[in-house]
Short mmCIF file of C-alpha atoms in Angstrom, two decimals:
data_model
loop_
_atom_site.label_atom_id
_atom_site.label_comp_id
_atom_site.label_asym_id
_atom_site.label_seq_id
_atom_site.Cartn_x
_atom_site.Cartn_y
_atom_site.Cartn_z
CA MET A 96 -15.78 -7.01 25.27
CA PHE A 97 -16.06 -6.83 29.58
CA ILE A 98 -13.48 -4.32 29.40
CA SER A 99 -15.01 -1.99 26.33
CA ILE A 100 -18.31 -1.88 28.46
CA LEU A 101 -17.02 -1.05 31.63
CA GLY A 102 -15.26 2.05 29.76
CA ASN A 103 -18.91 3.28 28.92
CA ILE A 104 -20.82 2.91 32.19
CA ASP A 105 -20.94 4.67 35.11
CA VAL A 106 -20.12 2.40 38.06
CA SER A 107 -21.60 5.03 40.86
CA ASN A 108 -25.20 4.71 38.95
CA PHE A 109 -27.22 2.47 40.92
CA LYS A 110 -28.44 0.00 37.77
CA ILE A 111 -25.13 -0.11 37.41
CA MET A 112 -23.44 -0.91 40.97
CA PHE A 113 -25.86 -3.39 41.70
CA PRO A 114 -25.65 -5.65 38.89
CA LEU A 115 -22.09 -4.97 39.19
CA VAL A 116 -21.65 -5.68 42.67
CA ALA A 117 -23.85 -9.36 42.57
CA THR A 118 -22.22 -10.62 39.84
CA THR A 119 -19.02 -10.80 40.73
CA GLY A 120 -20.08 -11.87 44.23
CA PHE A 121 -21.73 -14.74 42.63
CA ILE A 122 -18.86 -15.16 40.70
CA ASP A 123 -16.96 -15.32 43.83
CA GLY A 124 -18.63 -17.16 45.66
CA ILE A 125 -18.11 -20.67 42.89
CA HIS A 126 -14.44 -20.81 44.23
CA PRO A 127 -13.28 -24.59 44.55
CA CYS A 128 -12.44 -23.67 48.16
CA ALA A 129 -15.49 -23.35 50.11
CA ILE A 130 -17.25 -25.27 48.06
CA ALA A 131 -15.43 -28.33 48.04
CA ILE A 132 -15.25 -27.96 51.93
CA LEU A 133 -19.44 -27.37 52.29
CA ILE A 134 -19.56 -30.88 50.16
CA PHE A 135 -17.06 -32.62 52.30
CA PHE A 136 -19.29 -31.92 55.27
CA ILE A 137 -22.64 -32.45 54.05
CA ALA A 138 -21.25 -35.95 52.16
CA PHE A 139 -19.62 -36.71 55.85
CA LEU A 140 -23.55 -36.02 57.54
CA LEU A 141 -24.82 -37.99 54.87
CA THR A 142 -22.67 -41.11 55.70
CA LEU A 143 -23.84 -40.81 59.41
CA GLN A 144 -27.27 -40.89 57.91
CA ARG A 145 -28.33 -37.88 59.94
CA ALA A 146 -32.08 -36.34 58.97
CA PHE A 147 -31.78 -33.50 56.60
CA LYS A 148 -33.36 -30.91 58.84
CA ASN A 149 -30.28 -31.39 61.12
CA ILE A 150 -27.87 -31.30 57.70
CA LEU A 151 -30.04 -28.12 57.01
CA ALA A 152 -29.38 -27.09 60.54
CA LEU A 153 -26.08 -27.25 60.55
CA GLY A 154 -25.05 -26.09 57.29
CA ALA A 155 -27.22 -22.97 57.39
CA VAL A 156 -24.84 -21.96 60.62
CA TYR A 157 -21.55 -22.68 58.74
CA ILE A 158 -22.84 -20.65 56.05
CA PHE A 159 -23.59 -17.72 58.12
CA ILE A 160 -20.18 -17.81 59.68
CA ILE A 161 -18.61 -17.77 56.43
CA PHE A 162 -21.32 -14.55 55.44
CA LEU A 163 -20.52 -12.69 58.61
CA THR A 164 -16.80 -13.23 58.45
CA TYR A 165 -15.88 -12.13 54.93
CA LEU A 166 -18.52 -9.07 55.94
CA LEU A 167 -16.71 -7.87 58.92
CA VAL A 168 -13.38 -8.48 56.83
CA GLY A 169 -15.13 -6.08 54.01
CA VAL A 170 -16.48 -3.68 56.63
CA GLY A 171 -12.91 -3.53 58.10
CA LEU A 172 -11.20 -2.94 54.77
CA LEU A 173 -13.77 0.07 53.75
CA SER A 174 -13.61 1.81 57.20
CA GLY A 175 -9.72 1.73 56.80
CA ILE A 176 -9.81 2.82 53.03
CA MET A 177 -12.49 5.69 53.80
CA PHE A 178 -10.32 6.40 56.91
CA PHE A 179 -7.35 6.91 55.27
CA GLY A 180 -8.63 9.17 52.45
CA GLN A 181 -6.36 7.70 49.28
CA HIS A 182 -10.29 6.05 47.82
CA HIS A 183 -8.31 5.74 44.46
CA PHE A 184 -4.98 4.60 45.62
CA PHE A 185 -6.56 1.95 47.18
CA ALA A 186 -8.74 1.24 44.53
CA LYS A 187 -5.54 0.52 42.35
CA VAL A 188 -3.71 -1.38 44.73
CA GLY A 189 -7.02 -3.77 44.89
CA SER A 190 -7.15 -4.01 41.22
CA VAL A 191 -3.24 -4.62 40.84
CA LEU A 192 -3.72 -6.95 43.73
CA LEU A 193 -6.57 -8.66 41.97
CA ILE A 194 -4.74 -8.89 38.32
CA ILE A 195 -1.85 -10.57 40.43
CA LEU A 196 -4.27 -13.32 41.89
CA GLY A 197 -6.03 -13.94 38.34
CA VAL A 198 -2.40 -14.98 36.88
CA MET A 199 -1.23 -17.01 40.20
CA ASN A 200 -4.66 -18.42 39.04
CA LEU A 201 -3.57 -19.73 35.33
CA ARG A 202 -0.21 -20.02 36.41
CA ASP A 203 -2.15 -22.94 39.22
CA VAL A 204 -3.73 -24.52 35.90
CA PHE A 205 -0.87 -23.96 33.18
CA LEU A 206 2.17 -24.18 35.77
CA PRO A 207 1.45 -26.49 38.29
CA ARG A 208 4.05 -27.70 39.42
CA LEU A 209 4.83 -24.33 40.52
CA LYS A 210 4.73 -24.25 44.78
CA LEU A 211 1.83 -21.33 46.37
CA GLY A 212 -0.89 -22.28 44.77
CA LEU A 213 -4.28 -20.29 45.33
CA LYS A 214 -5.64 -22.65 48.33
CA ILE A 215 -6.33 -23.35 51.43
CA PRO A 216 -3.33 -24.46 53.53
CA ARG A 217 -3.13 -28.24 54.08
CA ILE A 218 -2.92 -27.68 58.24
CA SER A 219 -5.87 -25.48 57.99
CA ASN A 220 -7.40 -28.09 55.48
CA GLU A 221 -6.78 -30.71 58.04
CA LYS A 222 -8.09 -28.59 60.86
CA ILE A 223 -11.40 -27.57 59.38
CA ARG A 224 -11.80 -31.42 58.26
CA ALA A 225 -11.41 -32.68 61.75
CA LEU A 226 -13.63 -30.13 63.08
CA LEU A 227 -16.28 -30.82 60.23
CA GLU A 228 -16.50 -34.37 61.19
CA LYS A 229 -17.43 -33.50 64.88
CA ALA A 230 -20.63 -32.10 63.31
CA THR A 231 -21.75 -30.12 66.46
CA LEU A 232 -22.86 -26.58 66.09
CA PRO A 233 -19.29 -25.38 67.96
CA THR A 234 -17.19 -27.24 65.73
CA VAL A 235 -19.65 -26.35 62.82
CA ALA A 236 -19.16 -22.31 64.04
CA ILE A 237 -15.60 -22.33 64.28
CA ALA A 238 -14.62 -24.77 60.92
CA ALA A 239 -16.69 -21.94 59.06
CA PHE A 240 -14.64 -19.18 60.69
CA LEU A 241 -11.67 -20.75 59.55
CA VAL A 242 -12.44 -21.35 56.02
CA GLY A 243 -13.92 -17.96 55.45
CA LEU A 244 -10.36 -16.82 56.91
CA CYS A 245 -8.52 -19.22 54.65
CA SER A 246 -9.82 -18.78 52.03
CA ILE A 247 -9.69 -15.04 51.63
CA PRO A 248 -6.24 -15.39 50.12
CA CYS A 249 -8.00 -18.08 47.73
CA SER A 250 -10.44 -15.36 46.13
CA GLY A 251 -10.53 -12.54 48.27
CA GLY A 252 -8.73 -10.71 45.49
CA ILE A 253 -12.12 -9.64 43.57
CA TYR A 254 -13.65 -8.41 47.24
CA ALA A 255 -10.54 -6.24 47.89
CA ALA A 256 -11.01 -4.95 44.36
CA ILE A 257 -14.96 -4.33 44.99
CA THR A 258 -13.96 -2.72 48.22
CA ALA A 259 -11.72 -0.17 46.98
CA LEU A 260 -14.18 0.61 44.27
CA LEU A 261 -16.82 1.18 46.54
CA ALA A 262 -14.48 3.47 48.76
CA SER A 263 -14.06 5.52 45.95
CA GLN A 264 -17.86 5.36 44.73
CA THR A 265 -20.23 5.79 47.45
CA THR A 266 -20.66 6.60 51.43
CA PHE A 267 -19.44 4.28 54.00
CA LEU A 268 -23.79 3.47 54.55
CA THR A 269 -24.40 2.44 50.99
CA GLY A 270 -20.60 0.23 50.76
CA PHE A 271 -22.10 -1.32 53.83
CA LEU A 272 -25.23 -2.15 52.00
CA TYR A 273 -23.52 -3.01 49.06
CA LEU A 274 -21.26 -5.77 50.81
CA ILE A 275 -24.12 -7.39 52.26
CA LEU A 276 -25.63 -7.88 48.84
CA TYR A 277 -22.18 -8.88 47.45
CA ASN A 278 -21.75 -11.13 50.54
CA PHE A 279 -25.14 -12.85 50.20
CA MET A 280 -24.17 -13.51 46.52
CA PHE A 281 -20.90 -14.93 47.66
CA VAL A 282 -22.65 -17.73 49.86
CA LEU A 283 -25.68 -18.09 47.27
CA PRO A 284 -23.76 -20.86 45.45
CA LEU A 285 -23.50 -22.85 49.14
CA ILE A 286 -26.78 -22.50 49.99
CA ILE A 287 -28.15 -23.51 46.61
CA ILE A 288 -25.86 -27.10 47.35
CA LEU A 289 -27.24 -27.52 51.21
CA ILE A 290 -30.60 -27.73 49.09
CA LEU A 291 -29.09 -30.44 46.77
CA ALA A 292 -28.55 -32.52 50.14
CA ALA A 293 -31.65 -33.28 50.11
CA ASN A 294 -31.19 -35.65 46.96
CA PRO A 295 -27.51 -37.36 48.05
CA TYR A 296 -27.05 -38.66 44.11
CA THR A 297 -27.32 -34.77 42.65
CA LEU A 298 -24.96 -33.79 45.46
CA LEU A 299 -22.65 -36.99 45.04
CA LYS A 300 -22.90 -36.04 40.90
CA PHE A 301 -22.27 -31.99 41.92
CA GLY A 302 -19.09 -33.00 44.09
CA GLU A 303 -18.12 -35.35 40.65
CA TRP A 304 -18.61 -32.37 38.53
CA GLN A 305 -17.21 -29.92 40.58
CA GLN A 306 -13.53 -31.99 40.86
CA GLN A 307 -13.99 -32.66 37.09
CA HIS A 308 -13.96 -29.03 36.35
CA ARG A 309 -11.57 -27.26 39.15
CA LYS A 310 -9.10 -26.44 36.17
CA GLN A 311 -12.19 -25.43 33.87
CA GLN A 312 -12.94 -23.25 36.72
CA LYS A 313 -9.58 -21.52 37.80
CA ILE A 314 -9.07 -20.65 34.25
CA VAL A 315 -12.36 -18.42 34.30
CA MET A 316 -11.73 -17.23 37.54
CA GLY A 317 -8.40 -16.11 36.38
CA LEU A 318 -9.47 -14.90 32.93
CA PHE A 319 -12.58 -12.57 34.56
CA MET A 320 -9.71 -11.61 37.55
CA LEU A 321 -7.74 -10.56 34.79
CA ALA A 322 -10.56 -8.25 32.91
CA LEU A 323 -12.01 -6.28 36.07
CA GLY A 324 -8.98 -5.89 37.11
CA VAL A 325 -7.66 -4.42 33.98
CA ALA A 326 -11.16 -2.42 33.37
CA ILE A 327 -11.12 -0.91 36.85
CA LEU A 328 -7.54 0.77 36.56
CA THR A 329 -8.10 1.64 32.84
CA PHE A 330 -12.07 3.05 32.83
CA ILE A 331 -13.05 3.46 36.40
CA ILE A 332 -10.15 4.84 38.64
#
């Protein structure tokens, strides 16, 4: 159904591109990688009995650095694609990558014994947690930068495909504005979780729900990646 809908739309149209970019950005933002780290960070601050104002400030820095890191990666990718001029080629490459990552997401669920799962590397994960435990502005900023970089392999397939699509359908300025929208929607789930930190019980329940439904999240993410990749290859490029 998703593919058939895409086949009948003009993605260069603002009324189509805007919700497409916003929706894919939000879906990309609900992957377990960055959310799990933010929950850990807020839970740790709560154990220190920090004031919510302090949690809000450090959490806002964390989210902004992730936003900025992802935006810079997207701008670099958009610039590179437009510089080489092979818009459709890179869109195809991004779509194929998206399909591969979608398959890997599903493989992690149904064939968990296979290695090379889509997650933040263990060494980086431990480093990030160590930095967050210090709970200072510099360490939080560094940790967020590492999260932004290390989570790209985990969910960056959608980002790469959308960026390549923007390069083939828009100007650089328009594409840049869409990237701002995409990345705002990407961090929106983190903003919501940060607000939930005002109520420790709600945050705890959300963390439990997220842990209990990791497999379902990966299945939904994998299927979405597959559908989007196939749809772009088949109907848009």
